[in-house]
Amino acid sequence: MEQKGILIVLSGFSGAGKGTVVKKLIQKYDDYALSISMTTREPRKGERDGVEYFFSTREKFEETIVQNGLIEYALYCGNYYGTPRAYVEEQLAAGKNVILEIEIQGALKIKEKFPESLLIFVTPPSVQELKRRLEGRGTEEPEVIARRLARAAEESEGVNAYDYIVVNDDLEACVEEIHRVVDAARRAPVRRQEFIKEIREELKGFAKGANS
Ligand code: 5GP
């Protein structure tokens, strides 16, 4: 049975390893597409425009908001981040599961606008490990790391809004777990409404026949 793709929101504390998990998931299975966000943050060393993000000025970002070009956006640590609409709509229509790697405010907006979306929260096994990973990245100043840990504390308050939590201890295991969650989610009635409607119509037809 043909089915439109699932809109998947993947969030997690900065340093949870979401980026690596998503890359691996996309390499391994071809039924996923990753949305590339727009941001006003400066590129980190090695980041390329149109690959990790579409890097933008504040003016252009705000213009895109006004033109309804984003399905959600948020301010995170002083910068705008947002999800371009066109790519998401195209890929979902083509049957791909579209992954949005976004923070919690954006995730909540997506759930509100698209109740059939699937929200997954990825976390390292412990706070110690989170701190170690943030420091080990070596691309951030200590005050940026401190800000991201403070933000993680705030975000931990919102985890209950997610459908699933997946611990990223072992990369392969984490990728498989996410894939299984998505696979199971495809079978939830909320995502099989067309199918349910068809069955109901057909059964009504039979019931009519039996009553006459
Ligand atoms: P970073 O600066 O580390 O690349 O990203 C900071 C945070 O912004 C991460 O939690 C990331 O998931 C989130 N983020 C990236 N793109 C988007 C987006 O399009 N919308 C929202 N709401 N958050 C985003």
Short mmCIF file of C-alpha atoms and ligand atoms in Angstrom, two decimals:
data_model
loop_
_atom_site.label_atom_id
_atom_site.label_comp_id
_atom_site.label_asym_id
_atom_site.label_seq_id
_atom_site.Cartn_x
_atom_site.Cartn_y
_atom_site.Cartn_z
CA MET A 1 0.00 0.00 0.00
CA GLU A 2 1.44 3.35 -1.09
CA GLN A 3 1.96 5.73 1.79
CA LYS A 4 3.25 9.26 2.06
CA GLY A 5 6.52 9.59 3.97
CA ILE A 6 6.68 10.42 7.68
CA LEU A 7 7.85 13.78 8.92
CA ILE A 8 10.47 12.91 11.55
CA VAL A 9 11.79 15.41 14.05
CA LEU A 10 15.08 14.45 15.58
CA SER A 11 16.19 16.56 18.52
CA GLY A 12 18.70 16.09 21.28
CA PHE A 13 21.14 18.00 23.42
CA SER A 14 23.88 19.75 21.49
CA GLY A 15 26.63 17.11 21.59
CA ALA A 16 24.26 14.13 21.56
CA GLY A 17 25.74 13.06 18.23
CA LYS A 18 22.55 13.61 16.20
CA GLY A 19 24.46 14.72 13.12
CA THR A 20 26.51 11.53 12.95
CA VAL A 21 23.47 9.36 13.64
CA VAL A 22 21.47 11.00 10.85
CA LYS A 23 24.34 10.75 8.35
CA LYS A 24 24.67 7.04 9.06
CA LEU A 25 20.91 6.46 8.86
CA ILE A 26 20.75 8.11 5.43
CA GLN A 27 23.78 6.18 4.16
CA LYS A 28 22.28 2.90 5.28
CA TYR A 29 18.66 3.26 4.13
CA ASP A 30 17.42 5.08 1.07
CA ASP A 31 13.92 5.85 2.38
CA TYR A 32 15.10 8.93 4.30
CA ALA A 33 15.74 12.50 3.18
CA LEU A 34 17.41 15.13 5.35
CA SER A 35 16.12 18.67 5.35
CA ILE A 36 18.85 21.32 5.25
CA SER A 37 18.03 24.22 7.55
CA MET A 38 18.56 27.90 7.06
CA THR A 39 20.52 29.71 9.79
CA THR A 40 22.01 33.06 10.65
CA ARG A 41 24.80 31.44 12.69
CA GLU A 42 28.36 31.76 11.34
CA PRO A 43 29.67 28.63 9.57
CA ARG A 44 31.98 26.47 11.72
CA LYS A 45 35.32 25.42 10.27
CA GLY A 46 34.69 23.00 7.41
CA GLU A 47 30.97 23.75 7.06
CA ARG A 48 29.77 24.55 3.54
CA ASP A 49 26.80 26.60 2.43
CA GLY A 50 24.03 24.32 1.13
CA VAL A 51 25.54 21.20 2.76
CA GLU A 52 25.29 21.53 6.57
CA TYR A 53 23.11 24.65 6.39
CA PHE A 54 21.99 27.42 4.10
CA PHE A 55 23.87 30.27 5.78
CA SER A 56 21.92 33.50 5.67
CA THR A 57 21.84 37.09 6.82
CA ARG A 58 19.21 38.16 9.35
CA GLU A 59 17.48 40.28 6.68
CA LYS A 60 17.16 37.39 4.24
CA PHE A 61 15.99 35.05 7.01
CA GLU A 62 13.29 37.47 8.12
CA GLU A 63 12.21 37.96 4.52
CA THR A 64 11.84 34.18 4.14
CA ILE A 65 9.66 34.09 7.28
CA VAL A 66 7.36 36.77 5.83
CA GLN A 67 7.11 34.86 2.53
CA ASN A 68 5.96 31.75 4.45
CA GLY A 69 9.03 29.92 3.14
CA LEU A 70 9.71 28.11 6.44
CA ILE A 71 7.55 25.45 8.10
CA GLU A 72 9.03 26.42 11.48
CA TYR A 73 11.82 28.55 12.88
CA ALA A 74 13.32 29.38 16.25
CA LEU A 75 15.90 31.56 17.96
CA TYR A 76 18.60 29.39 19.51
CA CYS A 77 21.55 30.89 21.43
CA GLY A 78 21.07 34.21 19.62
CA ASN A 79 20.72 32.89 16.07
CA TYR A 80 17.78 32.05 13.84
CA TYR A 81 17.34 28.49 12.58
CA GLY A 82 14.49 27.41 10.28
CA THR A 83 13.21 24.61 8.04
CA PRO A 84 12.63 25.50 4.36
CA ARG A 85 9.13 24.45 3.26
CA ALA A 86 9.55 23.41 -0.39
CA TYR A 87 12.01 20.53 0.08
CA VAL A 88 10.02 18.96 2.93
CA GLU A 89 6.76 19.02 0.96
CA GLU A 90 8.38 17.59 -2.21
CA GLN A 91 10.12 14.74 -0.42
CA LEU A 92 7.10 13.74 1.68
CA ALA A 93 4.97 13.65 -1.47
CA ALA A 94 7.63 11.42 -3.08
CA GLY A 95 7.21 8.95 -0.19
CA LYS A 96 10.46 9.73 1.66
CA ASN A 97 10.66 9.97 5.44
CA VAL A 98 11.93 13.49 5.92
CA ILE A 99 14.23 14.15 8.88
CA LEU A 100 14.34 17.53 10.55
CA GLU A 101 17.29 17.81 12.88
CA ILE A 102 15.97 20.68 14.98
CA GLU A 103 15.77 21.93 18.55
CA ILE A 104 12.82 21.66 20.86
CA GLN A 105 10.90 24.90 20.16
CA GLY A 106 10.83 23.99 16.48
CA ALA A 107 9.87 20.41 17.34
CA LEU A 108 6.85 21.57 19.33
CA LYS A 109 5.72 23.83 16.48
CA ILE A 110 5.99 20.92 14.04
CA LYS A 111 3.89 18.67 16.31
CA GLU A 112 1.25 21.38 16.54
CA LYS A 113 1.10 21.93 12.76
CA PHE A 114 1.59 18.28 11.76
CA PRO A 115 0.13 16.03 14.50
CA GLU A 116 1.10 12.92 12.52
CA SER A 117 4.81 13.84 12.71
CA LEU A 118 7.12 11.61 14.76
CA LEU A 119 9.25 13.25 17.45
CA ILE A 120 12.42 11.42 18.54
CA PHE A 121 14.80 12.69 21.20
CA VAL A 122 18.42 11.50 21.05
CA THR A 123 20.53 11.69 24.19
CA PRO A 124 24.01 10.60 25.28
CA PRO A 125 24.03 7.98 28.05
CA SER A 126 24.98 10.55 30.74
CA VAL A 127 25.60 14.23 31.41
CA GLN A 128 29.33 13.51 31.92
CA GLU A 129 29.44 12.02 28.44
CA LEU A 130 27.55 15.01 27.01
CA LYS A 131 30.11 17.42 28.52
CA ARG A 132 32.98 15.27 27.26
CA ARG A 133 31.61 15.26 23.72
CA LEU A 134 31.02 19.02 23.67
CA GLU A 135 34.58 19.67 24.87
CA GLY A 136 36.04 17.05 22.55
CA ARG A 137 34.51 18.73 19.51
CA GLY A 138 37.17 21.42 19.95
CA THR A 139 35.30 23.93 17.81
CA GLU A 140 33.59 25.92 20.55
CA GLU A 141 34.76 28.43 23.14
CA PRO A 142 34.26 27.48 26.83
CA GLU A 143 31.47 30.04 27.22
CA VAL A 144 29.66 28.57 24.19
CA ILE A 145 29.93 25.11 25.79
CA ALA A 146 28.59 26.51 29.07
CA ARG A 147 25.68 28.13 27.19
CA ARG A 148 24.91 24.86 25.41
CA LEU A 149 24.92 22.95 28.72
CA ALA A 150 22.58 25.54 30.24
CA ARG A 151 20.36 25.16 27.19
CA ALA A 152 20.45 21.36 27.61
CA ALA A 153 19.13 21.82 31.17
CA GLU A 154 16.20 23.82 29.78
CA GLU A 155 15.62 21.30 27.00
CA SER A 156 15.55 18.40 29.44
CA GLU A 157 12.28 19.90 30.71
CA GLY A 158 10.66 19.39 27.31
CA VAL A 159 11.57 15.78 26.65
CA ASN A 160 8.08 14.56 27.60
CA ALA A 161 6.68 16.15 24.44
CA TYR A 162 8.57 13.60 22.32
CA ASP A 163 7.19 10.27 21.17
CA TYR A 164 10.43 8.33 21.79
CA ILE A 165 13.82 8.72 23.49
CA VAL A 166 16.80 6.94 21.98
CA VAL A 167 20.14 6.73 23.80
CA ASN A 168 23.20 7.25 21.61
CA ASP A 169 25.83 5.13 23.30
CA ASP A 170 26.80 2.92 20.39
CA LEU A 171 26.34 4.58 16.98
CA GLU A 172 25.24 1.47 15.03
CA ALA A 173 22.78 0.44 17.74
CA CYS A 174 21.33 3.95 17.88
CA VAL A 175 20.83 4.08 14.09
CA GLU A 176 19.07 0.71 14.12
CA GLU A 177 16.87 1.71 17.02
CA ILE A 178 15.73 4.87 15.24
CA HIS A 179 15.02 2.90 12.08
CA ARG A 180 12.90 0.40 14.05
CA VAL A 181 10.98 3.20 15.77
CA VAL A 182 10.20 4.77 12.38
CA ASP A 183 9.20 1.42 10.95
CA ALA A 184 6.82 0.79 13.86
CA ALA A 185 5.42 4.32 13.61
CA ARG A 186 4.35 3.68 10.00
CA ARG A 187 1.87 1.16 11.39
CA ALA A 188 0.18 3.57 13.81
CA PRO A 189 -3.46 4.31 12.87
CA VAL A 190 -2.75 8.05 12.81
CA ARG A 191 -0.50 7.40 9.78
CA ARG A 192 -2.82 4.89 8.09
CA GLN A 193 -5.92 7.06 7.81
CA GLU A 194 -6.39 6.46 4.05
CA PHE A 195 -6.20 2.71 4.54
CA ILE A 196 -8.63 2.78 7.47
CA LYS A 197 -11.06 4.90 5.43
CA GLU A 198 -10.96 2.41 2.54
CA ILE A 199 -11.62 -0.56 4.83
CA ARG A 200 -14.53 1.23 6.49
CA GLU A 201 -16.12 2.14 3.15
CA GLU A 202 -15.78 -1.40 1.89
CA LEU A 203 -17.18 -2.92 5.08
CA LYS A 204 -20.13 -0.51 5.00
CA GLY A 205 -20.84 -1.78 1.49
CA PHE A 206 -20.95 -5.38 2.74
CA ALA A 207 -23.07 -4.47 5.76
CA LYS A 208 -25.61 -2.77 3.47
CA GLY A 209 -25.75 -5.88 1.27
CA ALA A 210 -26.33 -8.13 4.31
CA ASN A 211 -29.14 -5.92 5.66
CA SER A 212 -31.09 -5.73 2.41
P1 5GP B 1 24.17 24.02 15.70
O1 5GP B 1 24.48 25.47 15.82
O2 5GP B 1 24.86 23.21 16.75
O3 5GP B 1 24.37 23.49 14.31
O4 5GP B 1 22.59 23.87 15.98
C1 5GP B 1 22.03 24.38 17.16
C2 5GP B 1 20.65 23.81 17.36
O5 5GP B 1 19.75 24.26 16.34
C3 5GP B 1 20.62 22.29 17.29
O6 5GP B 1 19.84 21.81 18.39
C4 5GP B 1 19.94 22.00 15.97
O7 5GP B 1 19.24 20.78 16.00
C5 5GP B 1 18.99 23.18 15.88
N1 5GP B 1 18.50 23.45 14.53
C6 5GP B 1 19.15 23.24 13.36
N2 5GP B 1 18.37 23.55 12.33
C7 5GP B 1 17.19 23.97 12.85
C8 5GP B 1 15.94 24.41 12.27
O8 5GP B 1 15.76 24.49 11.06
N3 5GP B 1 14.95 24.77 13.14
C9 5GP B 1 15.10 24.69 14.49
N4 5GP B 1 14.05 25.02 15.24
N5 5GP B 1 16.24 24.27 15.05
C10 5GP B 1 17.28 23.92 14.25
#
